[in-house]
Amino acid sequence: MAKTLQPARGTKDLLPRDNLLFRHIDQVAWTTAQRFGFSELIPPIFEFTEVFSRSLGETSDVVHKEMYTFQDKGGEWLTLRPEGTAGIIRAVVSNGLAQNLPLRLYYNGAMFRHERPQRGRYRQFHQIGAEVLGFESPWADVEALSLAAQILGGLGIMTSSSTPQPACQLEINTLGDRASRESYKAKLTEFLSDYKQELSADSQMRLEKNPLRILDTKDEKDKAILQKAPLMQTSISAESLEFFGKVQEGLTALGIPFVINDRLVRGLDYYTHTVFEFTTDQLGAQSAILAGGRYEGLMTAMGGKETPGVGWACGIERLALLLEERYVEPASEILAVIAADETCMPEAQKLAHLLRQSGKNVDQIFTGNMGKKFKRADKVQATYALIIGETEKQNQTVGVKNLKTGEQKSVPMADIVRGQGLS
Ligand code: HAM
């Protein structure tokens, strides 16, 4: 088939099983978020390019290499959202919602990044996310992490009584306040400048613009150089360490296990203080399933008043890959409505219509002889076949066949419609 008639590289069709999982994930996440007092805000899928370039950092891979940016017919520069946080903050400012701080906002939707596709990494992917705005306190970080852990627990991939073997672990780090970050940046730049020629091309570029990102390089030679680099912890202010201590204290109090990863810096530039990732060893290179941290400066970048925030986003495709084999769809009762022949179709269709109206799941079987129709009823795992033949039509009854036991009886149609006469 012509290449242009296939899904574009890095995108995929969400087939019925995928959607079942996506819906389940969103339902668990949203129900849990509501218990924490979240409400839902969904910004548009595309925004003015500046919304992202101002906030995510000009040197972040996302802005620098991965955005789907285009000029529309009116000459405006627009970008398909590569993540949710920038749009949420823009929406809070544009709609005057910052009057009602603090805010707890939940979102769900498609994101777009021009990355090299592989398992768990796509060009169109979906995130659920949560942003808590307006709290200076480290307890907000703990709350954001508690929500994440409860969602992952609810999906059965964090430790809980029913899943003692977790599929993921929480890694945390602190980048310190802005002053700490700047002081560490200076130390790291000084150290790495001596190795400039030996660094990978990417890291050389970052050395100029955003040296912290070199810490999460994938290049082995860069990694060896970094072994000798000054540690970030040596530059973190006492206040920032105290803040981070409280986050750890909160997690311990909640019984959420974590490890400290002092190389965790995250790919977007807006973070200060706490950063975190829930990672798994079950998805190859794409190990982060849920990631985020504390940020400041985003609200001012969008023209609002300085307001701190903390939040995270979770890749739905990655969660779905983890859940694929574990998730069993809850059984729902299906009734198969079968017309003996074409002349009984209107009556059978009416029965299906009334049953659906009263909340029943009905598979209406149109084609084939009676043998084929019963096969189809078995295939959809119907519990009963409701048969309308000439006699049933005349007498306003239904032939009810229990598909497990094979027993068959005649029941007045009015009873069936009222939900009686099946057992
Ligand atoms: P992020 O780390 O860029 O953070 O993405 C969060 C999650 O989205 C990742 O951990 C991963 O599960 C998923 N993800 C990212 N890129 C892809 C991709 N190409 N294919 C499939 N899944 C992907 C953010 O987006 C921040 N906005 C998180 C945040 C919210 N920080 C504060 N608030």
Tab-separated table of N, CA, C and O and ligand atoms in Angstrom, residues 82-85 107 113 115 120-123 125 127 130-131 266 268 270-271 288-293 295 310-315 317-318, ligand 1:
chain	number	residue	atom	x	y	z
A	82	PRO	N	3.486	20.013	22.591
A	82	PRO	CA	4.377	18.884	22.875
A	82	PRO	C	4.207	18.375	24.302
A	82	PRO	O	4.702	17.314	24.646
A	83	GLU	N	3.511	19.123	25.145
A	83	GLU	CA	3.270	18.754	26.540
A	83	GLU	C	2.130	19.621	27.052
A	83	GLU	O	1.692	20.552	26.345
A	84	GLY	N	1.659	19.333	28.277
A	84	GLY	CA	0.446	20.006	28.730
A	84	GLY	C	0.639	21.213	29.637
A	84	GLY	O	-0.216	22.102	29.685
A	85	THR	N	1.774	21.261	30.362
A	85	THR	CA	1.911	22.263	31.425
A	85	THR	C	1.842	23.704	30.888
A	85	THR	O	1.124	24.541	31.441
A	107	TYR	N	-5.648	17.084	33.472
A	107	TYR	CA	-5.892	17.106	32.029
A	107	TYR	C	-5.540	15.770	31.396
A	107	TYR	O	-4.870	14.928	32.005
A	113	ARG	N	5.431	15.185	19.478
A	113	ARG	CA	6.870	15.501	19.484
A	113	ARG	C	7.522	14.756	18.322
A	113	ARG	O	7.284	13.555	18.155
A	115	GLU	N	10.024	12.945	17.590
A	115	GLU	CA	11.122	12.151	18.147
A	115	GLU	C	11.348	10.937	17.266
A	115	GLU	O	10.522	10.615	16.414
A	120	GLY	N	7.123	2.512	22.948
A	120	GLY	CA	6.906	3.424	24.071
A	120	GLY	C	7.242	4.874	23.753
A	120	GLY	O	7.106	5.742	24.611
A	121	ARG	N	7.721	5.149	22.525
A	121	ARG	CA	8.010	6.544	22.155
A	121	ARG	C	7.393	6.827	20.785
A	121	ARG	O	7.752	6.181	19.805
A	122	TYR	N	6.482	7.775	20.751
A	122	TYR	CA	5.721	8.038	19.534
A	122	TYR	C	5.739	9.531	19.222
A	122	TYR	O	6.122	10.336	20.064
A	123	ARG	N	5.299	9.861	18.020
A	123	ARG	CA	5.232	11.289	17.649
A	123	ARG	C	3.896	11.888	18.058
A	123	ARG	O	3.809	13.053	18.372
A	125	PHE	N	1.340	11.040	21.049
A	125	PHE	CA	1.119	10.188	22.212
A	125	PHE	C	0.130	10.904	23.130
A	125	PHE	O	-0.295	12.023	22.829
A	127	GLN	N	-1.127	11.968	27.160
A	127	GLN	CA	-0.740	12.117	28.567
A	127	GLN	C	-1.980	12.359	29.419
A	127	GLN	O	-2.930	12.999	28.966
A	130	ALA	N	-1.368	16.390	35.944
A	130	ALA	CA	-1.924	17.109	37.091
A	130	ALA	C	-1.007	18.267	37.436
A	130	ALA	O	0.212	18.103	37.436
A	131	GLU	N	-1.592	19.426	37.683
A	131	GLU	CA	-0.804	20.603	38.086
A	131	GLU	C	-1.441	21.193	39.345
A	131	GLU	O	-2.652	21.407	39.384
A	266	ARG	N	15.762	16.119	34.274
A	266	ARG	CA	14.563	16.331	33.461
A	266	ARG	C	14.857	17.173	32.207
A	266	ARG	O	15.765	17.976	32.174
A	268	LEU	N	12.904	19.410	30.494
A	268	LEU	CA	12.340	20.733	30.252
A	268	LEU	C	12.973	21.712	31.234
A	268	LEU	O	13.374	21.323	32.326
A	270	TYR	N	11.867	24.317	32.961
A	270	TYR	CA	11.167	25.149	33.943
A	270	TYR	C	11.260	24.678	35.389
A	270	TYR	O	10.675	25.264	36.283
A	271	TYR	N	12.009	23.590	35.643
A	271	TYR	CA	11.985	23.023	37.001
A	271	TYR	C	12.923	23.709	37.982
A	271	TYR	O	14.026	24.125	37.636
A	288	ALA	N	10.667	6.059	31.706
A	288	ALA	CA	9.847	6.969	32.533
A	288	ALA	C	8.381	6.850	32.146
A	288	ALA	O	8.018	7.086	30.996
A	289	ILE	N	7.541	6.482	33.118
A	289	ILE	CA	6.122	6.423	32.770
A	289	ILE	C	5.364	7.646	33.281
A	289	ILE	O	4.372	8.048	32.702
A	290	LEU	N	5.869	8.223	34.361
A	290	LEU	CA	5.212	9.416	34.915
A	290	LEU	C	6.322	10.318	35.439
A	290	LEU	O	7.224	9.842	36.124
A	291	ALA	N	6.281	11.594	35.069
A	291	ALA	CA	7.422	12.440	35.429
A	291	ALA	C	6.977	13.877	35.623
A	291	ALA	O	5.999	14.328	35.023
A	292	GLY	N	7.712	14.595	36.472
A	292	GLY	CA	7.366	15.999	36.679
A	292	GLY	C	8.222	16.638	37.735
A	292	GLY	O	9.343	16.197	37.997
A	293	GLY	N	7.669	17.672	38.363
A	293	GLY	CA	8.429	18.363	39.393
A	293	GLY	C	7.836	19.722	39.696
A	293	GLY	O	6.766	20.086	39.198
A	295	TYR	N	7.954	23.860	39.638
A	295	TYR	CA	8.426	24.881	38.699
A	295	TYR	C	8.041	26.270	39.177
A	295	TYR	O	7.109	26.445	39.960
A	310	VAL	N	3.516	22.735	40.967
A	310	VAL	CA	4.158	21.424	40.954
A	310	VAL	C	3.190	20.468	40.262
A	310	VAL	O	1.976	20.561	40.446
A	311	GLY	N	3.747	19.608	39.419
A	311	GLY	CA	2.850	18.723	38.684
A	311	GLY	C	3.600	17.624	37.977
A	311	GLY	O	4.829	17.508	38.095
A	312	TRP	N	2.849	16.839	37.249
A	312	TRP	CA	3.459	15.723	36.517
A	312	TRP	C	2.589	15.360	35.335
A	312	TRP	O	1.428	15.781	35.242
A	313	ALA	N	3.178	14.587	34.436
A	313	ALA	CA	2.394	13.999	33.342
A	313	ALA	C	2.817	12.558	33.173
A	313	ALA	O	3.944	12.181	33.487
A	314	CYS	N	1.881	11.781	32.675
A	314	CYS	CA	2.086	10.338	32.594
A	314	CYS	C	1.748	9.881	31.182
A	314	CYS	O	0.722	10.276	30.627
A	315	GLY	N	2.629	9.115	30.566
A	315	GLY	CA	2.401	8.650	29.197
A	315	GLY	C	1.407	7.500	29.178
A	315	GLY	O	1.673	6.432	29.734
A	317	GLU	N	0.324	5.667	26.640
A	317	GLU	CA	0.783	4.515	25.848
A	317	GLU	C	1.711	3.639	26.681
A	317	GLU	O	1.651	2.414	26.619
A	318	ARG	N	2.589	4.297	27.463
A	318	ARG	CA	3.541	3.510	28.276
A	318	ARG	C	2.803	2.731	29.360
A	318	ARG	O	3.103	1.576	29.625
B	1	HAM	P1	7.890	14.743	30.110
B	1	HAM	O1	8.887	14.031	30.944
B	1	HAM	O2	8.369	15.372	28.888
B	1	HAM	O3	7.207	15.811	31.061
B	1	HAM	O4	6.726	13.753	29.744
B	1	HAM	C1	5.977	13.089	30.744
B	1	HAM	C2	5.680	11.663	30.328
B	1	HAM	O5	5.047	11.639	29.046
B	1	HAM	C3	6.914	10.780	30.139
B	1	HAM	O6	7.351	10.259	31.371
B	1	HAM	C4	6.357	9.688	29.242
B	1	HAM	O7	5.641	8.733	29.998
B	1	HAM	C5	5.392	10.447	28.360
B	1	HAM	N1	6.037	10.780	27.066
B	1	HAM	C6	6.843	11.817	26.783
B	1	HAM	N2	7.234	11.792	25.488
B	1	HAM	C7	6.648	10.700	24.940
B	1	HAM	C8	6.651	10.119	23.629
B	1	HAM	N3	7.300	10.674	22.608
B	1	HAM	N4	5.934	8.974	23.426
B	1	HAM	C9	5.231	8.412	24.438
B	1	HAM	N5	5.187	8.923	25.687
B	1	HAM	C10	5.889	10.051	25.948
B	1	HAM	C11	6.212	16.661	30.668
B	1	HAM	O8	5.583	16.559	29.652
B	1	HAM	C12	5.889	17.709	31.719
B	1	HAM	N6	4.837	18.585	31.157
B	1	HAM	C13	5.458	17.073	33.004
B	1	HAM	C14	5.098	18.055	34.062
B	1	HAM	C15	3.870	18.470	34.396
B	1	HAM	N7	5.939	18.709	34.819
B	1	HAM	C16	5.277	19.528	35.626
B	1	HAM	N8	4.005	19.392	35.364
